[in-house]
PDB file of C-alpha atoms in Angstrom:
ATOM      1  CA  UNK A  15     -28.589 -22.630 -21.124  1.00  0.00           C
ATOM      2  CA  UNK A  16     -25.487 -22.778 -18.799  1.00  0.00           C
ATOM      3  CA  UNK A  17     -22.873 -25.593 -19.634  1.00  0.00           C
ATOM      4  CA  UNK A  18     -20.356 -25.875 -17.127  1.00  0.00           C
ATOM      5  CA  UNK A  19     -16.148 -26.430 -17.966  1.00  0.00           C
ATOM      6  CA  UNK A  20     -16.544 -29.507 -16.669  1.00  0.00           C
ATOM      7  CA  UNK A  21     -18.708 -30.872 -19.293  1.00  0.00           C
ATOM      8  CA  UNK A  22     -16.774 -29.303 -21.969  1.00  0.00           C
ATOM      9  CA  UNK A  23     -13.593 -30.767 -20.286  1.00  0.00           C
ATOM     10  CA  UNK A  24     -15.610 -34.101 -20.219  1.00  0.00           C
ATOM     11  CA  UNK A  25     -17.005 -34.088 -23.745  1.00  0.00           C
ATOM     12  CA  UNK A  26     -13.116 -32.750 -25.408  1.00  0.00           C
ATOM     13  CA  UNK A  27     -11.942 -35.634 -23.665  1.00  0.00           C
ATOM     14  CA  UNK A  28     -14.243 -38.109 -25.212  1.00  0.00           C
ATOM     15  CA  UNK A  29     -13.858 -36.522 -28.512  1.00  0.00           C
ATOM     16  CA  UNK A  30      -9.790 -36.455 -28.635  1.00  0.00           C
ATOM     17  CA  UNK A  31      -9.636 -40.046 -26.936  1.00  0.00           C
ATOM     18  CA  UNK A  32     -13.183 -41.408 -28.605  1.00  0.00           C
ATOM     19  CA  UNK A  33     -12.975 -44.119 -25.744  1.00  0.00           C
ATOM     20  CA  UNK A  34     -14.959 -43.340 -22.915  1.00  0.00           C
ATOM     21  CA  UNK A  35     -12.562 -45.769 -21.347  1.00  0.00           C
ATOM     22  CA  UNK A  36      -9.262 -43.951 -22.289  1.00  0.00           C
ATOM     23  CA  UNK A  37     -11.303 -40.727 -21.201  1.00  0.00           C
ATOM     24  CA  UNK A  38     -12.115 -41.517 -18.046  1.00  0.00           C
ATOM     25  CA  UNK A  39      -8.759 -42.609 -16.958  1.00  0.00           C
ATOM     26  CA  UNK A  40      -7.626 -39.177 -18.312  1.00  0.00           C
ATOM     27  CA  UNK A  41      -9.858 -37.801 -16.028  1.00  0.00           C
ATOM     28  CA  UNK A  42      -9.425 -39.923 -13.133  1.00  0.00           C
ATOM     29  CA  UNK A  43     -13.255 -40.660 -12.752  1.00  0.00           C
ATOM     30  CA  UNK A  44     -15.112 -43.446 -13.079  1.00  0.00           C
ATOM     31  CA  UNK A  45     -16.301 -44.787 -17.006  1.00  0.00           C
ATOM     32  CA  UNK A  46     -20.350 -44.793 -15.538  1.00  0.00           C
ATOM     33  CA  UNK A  47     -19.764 -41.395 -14.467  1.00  0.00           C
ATOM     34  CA  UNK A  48     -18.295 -39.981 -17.477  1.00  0.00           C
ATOM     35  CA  UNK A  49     -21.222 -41.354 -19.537  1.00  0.00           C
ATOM     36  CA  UNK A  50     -23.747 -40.095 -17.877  1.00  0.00           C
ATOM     37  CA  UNK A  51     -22.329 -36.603 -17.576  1.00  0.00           C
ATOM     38  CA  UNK A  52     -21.908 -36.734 -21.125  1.00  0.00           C
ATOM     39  CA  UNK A  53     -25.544 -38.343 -21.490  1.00  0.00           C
ATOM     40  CA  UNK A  54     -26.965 -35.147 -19.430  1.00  0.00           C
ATOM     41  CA  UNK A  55     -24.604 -32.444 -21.776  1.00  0.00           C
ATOM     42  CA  UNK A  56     -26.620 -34.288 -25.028  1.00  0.00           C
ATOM     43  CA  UNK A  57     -29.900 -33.948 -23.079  1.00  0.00           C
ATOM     44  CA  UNK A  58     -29.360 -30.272 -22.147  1.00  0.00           C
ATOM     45  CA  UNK A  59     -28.391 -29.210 -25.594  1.00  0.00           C
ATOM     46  CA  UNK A  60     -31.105 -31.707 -27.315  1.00  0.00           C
ATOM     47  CA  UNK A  61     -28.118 -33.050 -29.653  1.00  0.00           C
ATOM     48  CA  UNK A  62     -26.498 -36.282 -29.934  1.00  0.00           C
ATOM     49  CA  UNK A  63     -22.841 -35.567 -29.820  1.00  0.00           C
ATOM     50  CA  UNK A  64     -21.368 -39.032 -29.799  1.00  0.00           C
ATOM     51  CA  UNK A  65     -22.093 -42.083 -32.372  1.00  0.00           C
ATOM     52  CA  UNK A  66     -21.365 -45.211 -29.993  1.00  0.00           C
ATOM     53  CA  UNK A  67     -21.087 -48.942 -30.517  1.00  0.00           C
ATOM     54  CA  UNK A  68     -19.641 -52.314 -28.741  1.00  0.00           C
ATOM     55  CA  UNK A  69     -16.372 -51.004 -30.770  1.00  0.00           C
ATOM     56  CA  UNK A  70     -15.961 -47.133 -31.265  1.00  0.00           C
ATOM     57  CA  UNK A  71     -16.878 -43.868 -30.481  1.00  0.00           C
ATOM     58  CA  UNK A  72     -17.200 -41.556 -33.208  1.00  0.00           C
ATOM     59  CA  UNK A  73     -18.219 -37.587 -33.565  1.00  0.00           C
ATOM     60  CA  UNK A  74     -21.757 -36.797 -34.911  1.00  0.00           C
ATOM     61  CA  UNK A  75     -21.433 -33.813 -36.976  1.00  0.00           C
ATOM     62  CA  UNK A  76     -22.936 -31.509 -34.392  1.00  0.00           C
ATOM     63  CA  UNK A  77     -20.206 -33.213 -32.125  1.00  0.00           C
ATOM     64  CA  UNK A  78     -16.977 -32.209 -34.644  1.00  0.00           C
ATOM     65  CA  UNK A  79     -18.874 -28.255 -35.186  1.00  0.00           C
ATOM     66  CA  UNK A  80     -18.626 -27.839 -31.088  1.00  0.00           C
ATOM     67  CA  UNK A  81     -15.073 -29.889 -30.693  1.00  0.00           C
ATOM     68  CA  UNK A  82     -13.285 -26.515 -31.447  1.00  0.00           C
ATOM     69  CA  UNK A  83     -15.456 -24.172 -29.733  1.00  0.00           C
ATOM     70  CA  UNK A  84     -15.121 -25.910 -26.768  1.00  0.00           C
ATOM     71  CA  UNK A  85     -11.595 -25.954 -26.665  1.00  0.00           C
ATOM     72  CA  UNK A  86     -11.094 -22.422 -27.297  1.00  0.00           C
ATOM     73  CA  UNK A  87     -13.397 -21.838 -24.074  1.00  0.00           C
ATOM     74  CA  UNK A  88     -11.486 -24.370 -21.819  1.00  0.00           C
ATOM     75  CA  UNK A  89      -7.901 -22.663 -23.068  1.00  0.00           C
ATOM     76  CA  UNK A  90      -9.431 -19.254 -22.782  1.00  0.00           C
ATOM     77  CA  UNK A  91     -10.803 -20.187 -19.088  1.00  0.00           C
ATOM     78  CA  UNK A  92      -7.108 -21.500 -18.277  1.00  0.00           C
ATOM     79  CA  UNK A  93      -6.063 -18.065 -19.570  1.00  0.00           C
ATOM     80  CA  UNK A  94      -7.887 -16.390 -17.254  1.00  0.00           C
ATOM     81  CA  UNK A  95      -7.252 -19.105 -13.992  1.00  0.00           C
ATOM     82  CA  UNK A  96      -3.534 -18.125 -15.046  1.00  0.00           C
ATOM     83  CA  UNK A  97      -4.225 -14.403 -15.048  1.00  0.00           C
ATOM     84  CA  UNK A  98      -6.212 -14.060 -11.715  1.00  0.00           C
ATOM     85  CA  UNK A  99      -3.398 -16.341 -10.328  1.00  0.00           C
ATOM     86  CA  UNK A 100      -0.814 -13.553 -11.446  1.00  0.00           C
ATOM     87  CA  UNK A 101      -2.961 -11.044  -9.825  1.00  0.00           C
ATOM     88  CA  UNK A 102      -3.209 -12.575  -6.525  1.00  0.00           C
ATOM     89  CA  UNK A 103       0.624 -13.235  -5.862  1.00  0.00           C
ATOM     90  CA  UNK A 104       0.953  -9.732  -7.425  1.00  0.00           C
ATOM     91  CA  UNK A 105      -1.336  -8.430  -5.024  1.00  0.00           C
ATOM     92  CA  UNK A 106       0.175 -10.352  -1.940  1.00  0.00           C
ATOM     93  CA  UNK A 107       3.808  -9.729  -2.791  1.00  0.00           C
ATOM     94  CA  UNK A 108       3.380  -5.608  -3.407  1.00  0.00           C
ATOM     95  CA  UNK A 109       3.549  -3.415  -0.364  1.00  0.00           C
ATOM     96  CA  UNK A 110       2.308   0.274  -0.846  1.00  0.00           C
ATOM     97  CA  UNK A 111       4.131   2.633   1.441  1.00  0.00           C
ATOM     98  CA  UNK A 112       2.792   6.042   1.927  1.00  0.00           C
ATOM     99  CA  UNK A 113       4.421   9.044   2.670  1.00  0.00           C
ATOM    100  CA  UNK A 114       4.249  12.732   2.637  1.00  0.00           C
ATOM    101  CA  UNK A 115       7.599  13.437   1.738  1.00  0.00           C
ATOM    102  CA  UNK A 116      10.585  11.283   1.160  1.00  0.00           C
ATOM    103  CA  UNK A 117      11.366  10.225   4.892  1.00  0.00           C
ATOM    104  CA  UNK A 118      15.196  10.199   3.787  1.00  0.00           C
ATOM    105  CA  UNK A 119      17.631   9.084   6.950  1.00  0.00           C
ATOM    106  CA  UNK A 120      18.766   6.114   5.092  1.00  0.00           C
ATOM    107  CA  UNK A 121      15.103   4.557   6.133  1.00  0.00           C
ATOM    108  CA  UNK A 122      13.857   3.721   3.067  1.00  0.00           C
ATOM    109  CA  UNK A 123      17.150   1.058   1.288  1.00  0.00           C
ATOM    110  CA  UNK A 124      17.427  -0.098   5.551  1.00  0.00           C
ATOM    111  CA  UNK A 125      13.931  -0.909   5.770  1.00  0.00           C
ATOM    112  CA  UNK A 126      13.834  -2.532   2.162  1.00  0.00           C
ATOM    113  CA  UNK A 127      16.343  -4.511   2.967  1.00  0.00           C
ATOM    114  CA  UNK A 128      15.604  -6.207   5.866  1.00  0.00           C
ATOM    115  CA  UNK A 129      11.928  -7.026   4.066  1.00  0.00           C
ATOM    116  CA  UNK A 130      13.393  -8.686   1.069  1.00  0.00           C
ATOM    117  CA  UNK A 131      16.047 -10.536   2.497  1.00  0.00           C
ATOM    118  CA  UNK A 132      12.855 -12.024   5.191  1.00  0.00           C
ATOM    119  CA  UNK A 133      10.370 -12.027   1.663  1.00  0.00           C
ATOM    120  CA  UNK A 134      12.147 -11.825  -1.558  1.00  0.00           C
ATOM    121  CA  UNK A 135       8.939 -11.473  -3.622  1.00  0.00           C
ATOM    122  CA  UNK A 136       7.984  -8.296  -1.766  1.00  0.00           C
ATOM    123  CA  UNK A 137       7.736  -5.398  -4.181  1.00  0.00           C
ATOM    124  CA  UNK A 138       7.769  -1.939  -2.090  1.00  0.00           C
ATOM    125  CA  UNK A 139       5.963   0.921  -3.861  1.00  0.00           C
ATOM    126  CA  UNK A 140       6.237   4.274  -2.604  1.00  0.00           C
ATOM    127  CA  UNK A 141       3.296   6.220  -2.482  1.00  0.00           C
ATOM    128  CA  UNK A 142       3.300  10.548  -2.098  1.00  0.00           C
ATOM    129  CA  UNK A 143       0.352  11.661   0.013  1.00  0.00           C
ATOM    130  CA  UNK A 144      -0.417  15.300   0.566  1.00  0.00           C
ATOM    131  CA  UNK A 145       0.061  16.826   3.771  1.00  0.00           C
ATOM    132  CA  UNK A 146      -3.439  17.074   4.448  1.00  0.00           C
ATOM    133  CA  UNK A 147      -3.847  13.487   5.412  1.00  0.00           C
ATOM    134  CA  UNK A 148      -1.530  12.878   8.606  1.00  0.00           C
ATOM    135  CA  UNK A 149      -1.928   9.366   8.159  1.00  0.00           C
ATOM    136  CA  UNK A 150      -0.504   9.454   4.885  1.00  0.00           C
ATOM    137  CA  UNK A 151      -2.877   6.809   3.224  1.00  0.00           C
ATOM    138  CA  UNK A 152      -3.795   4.371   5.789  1.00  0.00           C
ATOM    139  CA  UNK A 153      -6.972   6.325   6.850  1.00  0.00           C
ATOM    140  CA  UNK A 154      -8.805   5.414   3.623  1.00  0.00           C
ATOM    141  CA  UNK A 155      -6.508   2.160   3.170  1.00  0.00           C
ATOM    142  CA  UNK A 156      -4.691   3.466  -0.344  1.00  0.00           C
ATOM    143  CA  UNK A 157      -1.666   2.791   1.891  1.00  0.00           C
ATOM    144  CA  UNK A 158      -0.632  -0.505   3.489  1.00  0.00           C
ATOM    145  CA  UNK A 159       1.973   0.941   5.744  1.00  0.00           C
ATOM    146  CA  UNK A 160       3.230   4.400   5.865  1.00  0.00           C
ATOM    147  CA  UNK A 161       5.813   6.754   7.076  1.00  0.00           C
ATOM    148  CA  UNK A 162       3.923   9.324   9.860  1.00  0.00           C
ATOM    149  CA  UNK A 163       4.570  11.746  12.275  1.00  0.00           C
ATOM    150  CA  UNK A 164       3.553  11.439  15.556  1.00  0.00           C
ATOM    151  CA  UNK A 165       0.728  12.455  16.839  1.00  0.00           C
ATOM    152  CA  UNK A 166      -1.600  10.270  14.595  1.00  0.00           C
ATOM    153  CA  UNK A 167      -5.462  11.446  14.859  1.00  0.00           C
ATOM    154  CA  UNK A 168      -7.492   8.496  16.443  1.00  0.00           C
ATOM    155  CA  UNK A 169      -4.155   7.264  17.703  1.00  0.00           C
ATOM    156  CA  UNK A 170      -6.023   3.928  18.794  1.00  0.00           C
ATOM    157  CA  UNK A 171      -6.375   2.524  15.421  1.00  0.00           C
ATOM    158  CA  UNK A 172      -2.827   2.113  14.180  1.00  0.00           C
ATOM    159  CA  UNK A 173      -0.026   0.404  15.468  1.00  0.00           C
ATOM    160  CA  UNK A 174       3.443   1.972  14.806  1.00  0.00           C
ATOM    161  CA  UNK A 175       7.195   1.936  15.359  1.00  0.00           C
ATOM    162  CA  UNK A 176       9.036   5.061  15.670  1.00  0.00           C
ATOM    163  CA  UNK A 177      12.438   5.296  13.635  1.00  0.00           C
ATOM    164  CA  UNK A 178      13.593   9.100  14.441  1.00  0.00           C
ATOM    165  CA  UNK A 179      13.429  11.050  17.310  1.00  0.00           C
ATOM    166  CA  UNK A 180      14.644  14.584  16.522  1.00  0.00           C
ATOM    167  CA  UNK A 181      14.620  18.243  17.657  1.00  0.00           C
ATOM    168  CA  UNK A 182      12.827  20.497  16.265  1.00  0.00           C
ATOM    169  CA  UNK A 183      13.792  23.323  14.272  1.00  0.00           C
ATOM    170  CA  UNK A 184      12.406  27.155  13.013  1.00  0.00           C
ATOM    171  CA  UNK A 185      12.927  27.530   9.715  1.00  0.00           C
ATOM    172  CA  UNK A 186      13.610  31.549   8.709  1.00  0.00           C
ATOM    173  CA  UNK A 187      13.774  34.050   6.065  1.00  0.00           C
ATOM    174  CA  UNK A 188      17.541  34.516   5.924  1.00  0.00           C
ATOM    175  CA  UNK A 189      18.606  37.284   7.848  1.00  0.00           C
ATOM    176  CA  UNK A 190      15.735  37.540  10.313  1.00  0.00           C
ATOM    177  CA  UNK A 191      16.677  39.153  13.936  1.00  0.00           C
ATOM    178  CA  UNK A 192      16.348  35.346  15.604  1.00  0.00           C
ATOM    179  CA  UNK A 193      18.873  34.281  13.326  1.00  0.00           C
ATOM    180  CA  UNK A 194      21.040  36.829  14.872  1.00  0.00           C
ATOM    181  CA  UNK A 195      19.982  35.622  18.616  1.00  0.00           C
ATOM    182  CA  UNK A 196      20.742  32.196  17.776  1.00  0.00           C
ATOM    183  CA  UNK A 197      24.101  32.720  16.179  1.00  0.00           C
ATOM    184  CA  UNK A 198      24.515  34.747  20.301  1.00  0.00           C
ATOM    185  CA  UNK A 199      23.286  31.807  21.742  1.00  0.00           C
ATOM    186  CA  UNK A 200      25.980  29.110  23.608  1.00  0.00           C
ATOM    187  CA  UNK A 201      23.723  26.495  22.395  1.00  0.00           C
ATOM    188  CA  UNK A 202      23.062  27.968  18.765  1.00  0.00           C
ATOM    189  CA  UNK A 203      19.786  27.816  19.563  1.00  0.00           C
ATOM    190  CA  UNK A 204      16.595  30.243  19.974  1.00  0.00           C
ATOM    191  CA  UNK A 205      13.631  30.013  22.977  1.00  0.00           C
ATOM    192  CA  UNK A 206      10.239  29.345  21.281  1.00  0.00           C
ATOM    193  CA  UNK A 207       8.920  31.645  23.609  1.00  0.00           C
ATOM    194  CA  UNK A 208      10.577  33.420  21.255  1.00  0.00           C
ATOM    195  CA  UNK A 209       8.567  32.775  18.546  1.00  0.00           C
ATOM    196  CA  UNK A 210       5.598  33.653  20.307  1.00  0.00           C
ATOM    197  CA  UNK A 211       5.195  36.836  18.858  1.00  0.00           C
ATOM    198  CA  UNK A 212       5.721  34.752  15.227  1.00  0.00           C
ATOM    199  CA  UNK A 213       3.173  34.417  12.451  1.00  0.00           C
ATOM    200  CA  UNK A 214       3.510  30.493  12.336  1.00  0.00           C
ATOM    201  CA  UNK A 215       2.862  28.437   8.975  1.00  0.00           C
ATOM    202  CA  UNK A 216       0.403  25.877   9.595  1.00  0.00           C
ATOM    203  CA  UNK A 217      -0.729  22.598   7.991  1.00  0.00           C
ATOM    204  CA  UNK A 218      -4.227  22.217   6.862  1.00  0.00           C
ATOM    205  CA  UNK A 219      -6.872  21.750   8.982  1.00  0.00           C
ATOM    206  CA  UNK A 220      -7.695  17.908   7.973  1.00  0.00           C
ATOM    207  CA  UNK A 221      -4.267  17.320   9.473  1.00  0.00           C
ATOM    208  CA  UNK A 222      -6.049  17.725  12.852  1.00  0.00           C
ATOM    209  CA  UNK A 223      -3.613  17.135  15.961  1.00  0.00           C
ATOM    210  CA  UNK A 224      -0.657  16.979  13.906  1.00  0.00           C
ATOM    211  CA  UNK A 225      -1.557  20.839  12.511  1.00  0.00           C
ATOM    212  CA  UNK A 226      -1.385  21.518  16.367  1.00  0.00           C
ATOM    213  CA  UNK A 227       1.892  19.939  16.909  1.00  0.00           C
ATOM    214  CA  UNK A 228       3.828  21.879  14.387  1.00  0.00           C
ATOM    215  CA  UNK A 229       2.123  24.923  15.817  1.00  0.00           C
ATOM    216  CA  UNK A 230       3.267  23.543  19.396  1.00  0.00           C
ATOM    217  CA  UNK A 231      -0.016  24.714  21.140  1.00  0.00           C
ATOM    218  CA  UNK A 232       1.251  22.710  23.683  1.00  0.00           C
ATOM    219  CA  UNK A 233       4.201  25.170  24.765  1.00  0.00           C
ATOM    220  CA  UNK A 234       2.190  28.177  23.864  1.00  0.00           C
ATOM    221  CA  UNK A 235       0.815  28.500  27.908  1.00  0.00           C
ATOM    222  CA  UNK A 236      -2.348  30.584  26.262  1.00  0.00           C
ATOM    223  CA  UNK A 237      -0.687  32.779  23.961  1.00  0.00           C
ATOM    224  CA  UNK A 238      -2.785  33.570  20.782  1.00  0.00           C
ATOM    225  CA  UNK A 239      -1.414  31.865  17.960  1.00  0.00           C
ATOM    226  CA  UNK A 240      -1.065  34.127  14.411  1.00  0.00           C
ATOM    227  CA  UNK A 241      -1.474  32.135  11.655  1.00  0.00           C
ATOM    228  CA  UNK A 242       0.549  33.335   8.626  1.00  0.00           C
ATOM    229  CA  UNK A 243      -0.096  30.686   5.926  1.00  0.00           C
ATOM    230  CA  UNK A 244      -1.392  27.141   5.052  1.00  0.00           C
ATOM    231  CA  UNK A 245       1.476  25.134   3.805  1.00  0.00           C
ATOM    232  CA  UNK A 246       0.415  21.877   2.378  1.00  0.00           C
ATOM    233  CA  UNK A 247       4.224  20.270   0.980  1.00  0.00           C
ATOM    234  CA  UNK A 248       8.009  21.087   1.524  1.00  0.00           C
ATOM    235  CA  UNK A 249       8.160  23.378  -1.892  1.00  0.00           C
ATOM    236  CA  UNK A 250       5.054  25.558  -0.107  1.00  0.00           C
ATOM    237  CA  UNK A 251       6.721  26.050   2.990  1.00  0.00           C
ATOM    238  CA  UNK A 252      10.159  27.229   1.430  1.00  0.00           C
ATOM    239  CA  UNK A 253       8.618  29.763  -0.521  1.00  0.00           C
ATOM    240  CA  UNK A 254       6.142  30.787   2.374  1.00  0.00           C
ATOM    241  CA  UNK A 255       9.587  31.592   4.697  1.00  0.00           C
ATOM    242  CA  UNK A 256      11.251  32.819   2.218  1.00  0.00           C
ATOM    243  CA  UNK A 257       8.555  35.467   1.427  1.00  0.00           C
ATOM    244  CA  UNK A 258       7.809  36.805   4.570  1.00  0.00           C
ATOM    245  CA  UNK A 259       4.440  34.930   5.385  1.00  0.00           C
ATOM    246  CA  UNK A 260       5.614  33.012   8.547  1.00  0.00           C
ATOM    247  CA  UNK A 261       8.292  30.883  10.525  1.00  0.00           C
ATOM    248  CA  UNK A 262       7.407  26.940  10.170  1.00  0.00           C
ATOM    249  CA  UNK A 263       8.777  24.092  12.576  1.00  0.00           C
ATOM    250  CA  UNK A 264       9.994  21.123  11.110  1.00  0.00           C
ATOM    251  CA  UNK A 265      12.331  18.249  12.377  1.00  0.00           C
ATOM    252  CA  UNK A 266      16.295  18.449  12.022  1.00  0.00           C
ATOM    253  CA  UNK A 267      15.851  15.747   9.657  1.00  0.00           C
ATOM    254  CA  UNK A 268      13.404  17.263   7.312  1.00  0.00           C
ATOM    255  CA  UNK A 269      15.526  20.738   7.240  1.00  0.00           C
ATOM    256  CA  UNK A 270      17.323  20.179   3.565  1.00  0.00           C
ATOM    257  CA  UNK A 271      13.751  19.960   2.026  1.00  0.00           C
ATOM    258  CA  UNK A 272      12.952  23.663   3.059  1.00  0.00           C
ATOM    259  CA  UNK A 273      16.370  24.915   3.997  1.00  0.00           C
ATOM    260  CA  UNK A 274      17.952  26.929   0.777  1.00  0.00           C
ATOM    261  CA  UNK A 275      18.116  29.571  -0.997  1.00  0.00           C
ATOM    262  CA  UNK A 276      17.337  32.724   1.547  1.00  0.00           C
ATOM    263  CA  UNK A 277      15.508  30.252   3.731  1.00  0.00           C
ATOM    264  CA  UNK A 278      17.750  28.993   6.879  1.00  0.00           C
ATOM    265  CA  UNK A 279      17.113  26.976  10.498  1.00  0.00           C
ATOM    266  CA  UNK A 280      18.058  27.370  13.755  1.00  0.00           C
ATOM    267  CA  UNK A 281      17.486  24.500  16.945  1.00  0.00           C
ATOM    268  CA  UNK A 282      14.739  25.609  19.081  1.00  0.00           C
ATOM    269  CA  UNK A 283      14.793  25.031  22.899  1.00  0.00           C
ATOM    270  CA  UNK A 284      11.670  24.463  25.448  1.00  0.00           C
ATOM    271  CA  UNK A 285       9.489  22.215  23.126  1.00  0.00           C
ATOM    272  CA  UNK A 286       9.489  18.010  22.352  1.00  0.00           C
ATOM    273  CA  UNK A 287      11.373  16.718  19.891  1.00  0.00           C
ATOM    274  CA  UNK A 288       9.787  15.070  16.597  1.00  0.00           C
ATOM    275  CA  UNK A 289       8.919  11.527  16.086  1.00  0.00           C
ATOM    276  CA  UNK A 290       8.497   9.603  13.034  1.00  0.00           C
ATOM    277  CA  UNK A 291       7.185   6.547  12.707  1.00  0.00           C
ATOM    278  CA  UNK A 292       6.422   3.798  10.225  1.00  0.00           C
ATOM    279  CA  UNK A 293       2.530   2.865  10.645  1.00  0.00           C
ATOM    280  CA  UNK A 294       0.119   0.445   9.881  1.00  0.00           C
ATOM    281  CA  UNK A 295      -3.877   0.068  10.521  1.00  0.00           C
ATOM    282  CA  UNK A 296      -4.073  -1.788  14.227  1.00  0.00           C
ATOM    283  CA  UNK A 297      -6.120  -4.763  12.647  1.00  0.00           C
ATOM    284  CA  UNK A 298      -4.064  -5.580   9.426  1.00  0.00           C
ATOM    285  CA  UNK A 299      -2.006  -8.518   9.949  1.00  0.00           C
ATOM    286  CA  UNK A 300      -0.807  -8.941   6.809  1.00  0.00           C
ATOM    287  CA  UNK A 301       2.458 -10.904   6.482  1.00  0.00           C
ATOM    288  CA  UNK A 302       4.281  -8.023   4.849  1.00  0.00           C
ATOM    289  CA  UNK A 303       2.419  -5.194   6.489  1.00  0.00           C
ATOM    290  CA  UNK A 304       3.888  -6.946  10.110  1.00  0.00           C
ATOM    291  CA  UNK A 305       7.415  -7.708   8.510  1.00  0.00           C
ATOM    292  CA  UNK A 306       7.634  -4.129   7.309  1.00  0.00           C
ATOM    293  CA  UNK A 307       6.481  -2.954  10.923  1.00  0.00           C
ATOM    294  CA  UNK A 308       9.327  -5.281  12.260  1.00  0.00           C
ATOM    295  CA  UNK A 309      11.900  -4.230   9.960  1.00  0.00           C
ATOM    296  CA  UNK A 310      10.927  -0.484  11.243  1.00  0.00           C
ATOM    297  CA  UNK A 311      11.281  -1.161  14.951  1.00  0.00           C
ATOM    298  CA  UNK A 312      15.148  -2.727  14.186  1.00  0.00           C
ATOM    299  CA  UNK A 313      15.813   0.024  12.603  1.00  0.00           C
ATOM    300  CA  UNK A 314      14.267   2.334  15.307  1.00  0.00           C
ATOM    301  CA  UNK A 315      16.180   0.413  18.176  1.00  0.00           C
ATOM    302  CA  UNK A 316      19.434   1.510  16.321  1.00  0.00           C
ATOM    303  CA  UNK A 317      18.543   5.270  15.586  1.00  0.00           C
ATOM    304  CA  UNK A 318      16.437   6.262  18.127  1.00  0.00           C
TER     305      UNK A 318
END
């Protein structure tokens, strides 16, 4: 037996108004209407739940034992209307931002800002994705934008705005000979080729292009790369340096995350500089996905 809210809204109204008249102008339907629904609710629960004359309407007994019931299910049902309401402007106004470490720069209050002051319900939440997935959530969609570095695997399906351009840098064990080359150098800088001869610290292998990046196969002409480590997070790749395993690129603005504590960095001349971008999934056009993506390419025109 399925009774539907609108015949309990119906038959509550009856029963608080007991005038069919009165109740159907609470309603705003029609008297003929609101007797025969309330004829059919009697037939389907084989009860008679109103006494009825020229004069009044009264409440059989069966009537007054389902009055309450009924109105707890109507008030609970408008509980829950309210609730999934909630939800839904919950879920529209939060904006899960993925990252796999904090992209620091000042990127994060600039970029908030701009979003809130264009959609003051947004509520930002940073998410911390391991290293492992370049595309730092949006690949499996636990992000809905995300900070990246460029290159993204299956470039095609994102769409992105790029908010730092920087050189790249070797991070050392502190007093390694390069160190000493660098400190020679005019430019304060070391030639990756050489670092050729390097054991290199390398992101895992899900990372796919970006792994190669880092590695800067690109610049290599050939040379066979020595892998001295899999680094999967900041904290990994200081102690990975600072033991001996391997040298690690990384961009000028990600060197106070690994530089410390017998672990330095020196510029590195002959290879591209970094990029990193704020990303989203090419098809999401999401109001605060695209104001987010927005906000990122202001910011990139001025720091770029």
């Amino acid at each position: 037996m399925d009774v539907h809210g609108r015949d309990l809204r119906y038959f509550t109204s009856v029963a608080e108004e007991l005038s069919f008249t009165r109740a159907a102008e609470r309603l705003f339907v029609s008297q003929p209407a609101l007797s025969k629904q309330i004829r059919m609710l009697e037939k389907q629960l084989g009860v008679v739940l109103f006494e009825r004359d020229r004069r009044t309407v009264r409440l059989t007994a069966v009537g007054e034992a389902l009055l309450p019931h009924a109105r707890a299910v109507l008030a609970a049902w408008q509980a829950a209307e309210a609730a999934v309401e909630e939800a839904k402007t919950a879920e529209r106004c939060t904006l899960v931002i993925g990252m796999s470490t904090s992209p620091g720069r000042g990127l994060l209050p600039a970029l908030r800002t701009r979003l809130v002051s264009r959609h003051p319900d947004a509520q930002p939440v940073l998410r911390q994705v391991n290293w492992a997935d370049p595309t730092a959530g949006l690949a499996d969609g636990s992000s809905d934008v995300a900070f990246v570095w460029l290159p993204l695997p299956e470039d095609d399906r994102y769409q992105y705005a790029v908010v730092a351009r920087e050189p790249r840098l070797v991070a050392l064990p502190d007093g390694h000979p390069l160190a000493a080359r660098a400190a020679s150098d005019p430019e304060g800088k070391v030639d990756f080729t050489d670092l050729l001869e390097e054991p290199f610290l390398a992101l895992p292998r899900e990372a796919g292009p970006l792994r190669d990046y880092w590695l800067a196969l690109d610049a290599r002409d050939g040379r066979q790369l020595r892998i001295g480590g899999v680094v999967a997070s900041a904290e990994e790749t200081h102690e990975a340096v600072a033991g001996g395993q391997g040298v690690a690129l990384l961009a000028t603005g990600n060197a106070p995350l690994v530089v410390r504590d017998e672990v330095i960095a020196v510029p590195v001349r002959g290879i591209s500089p970094s990029q990193l971008a704020v990303a989203a999934c090419q098809d999401d056009k999401r109001t605060l996905v695209l104001a987010y993506l927005a906000a990122a390419r202001e910011v990139g025109a001025t720091t770029c």
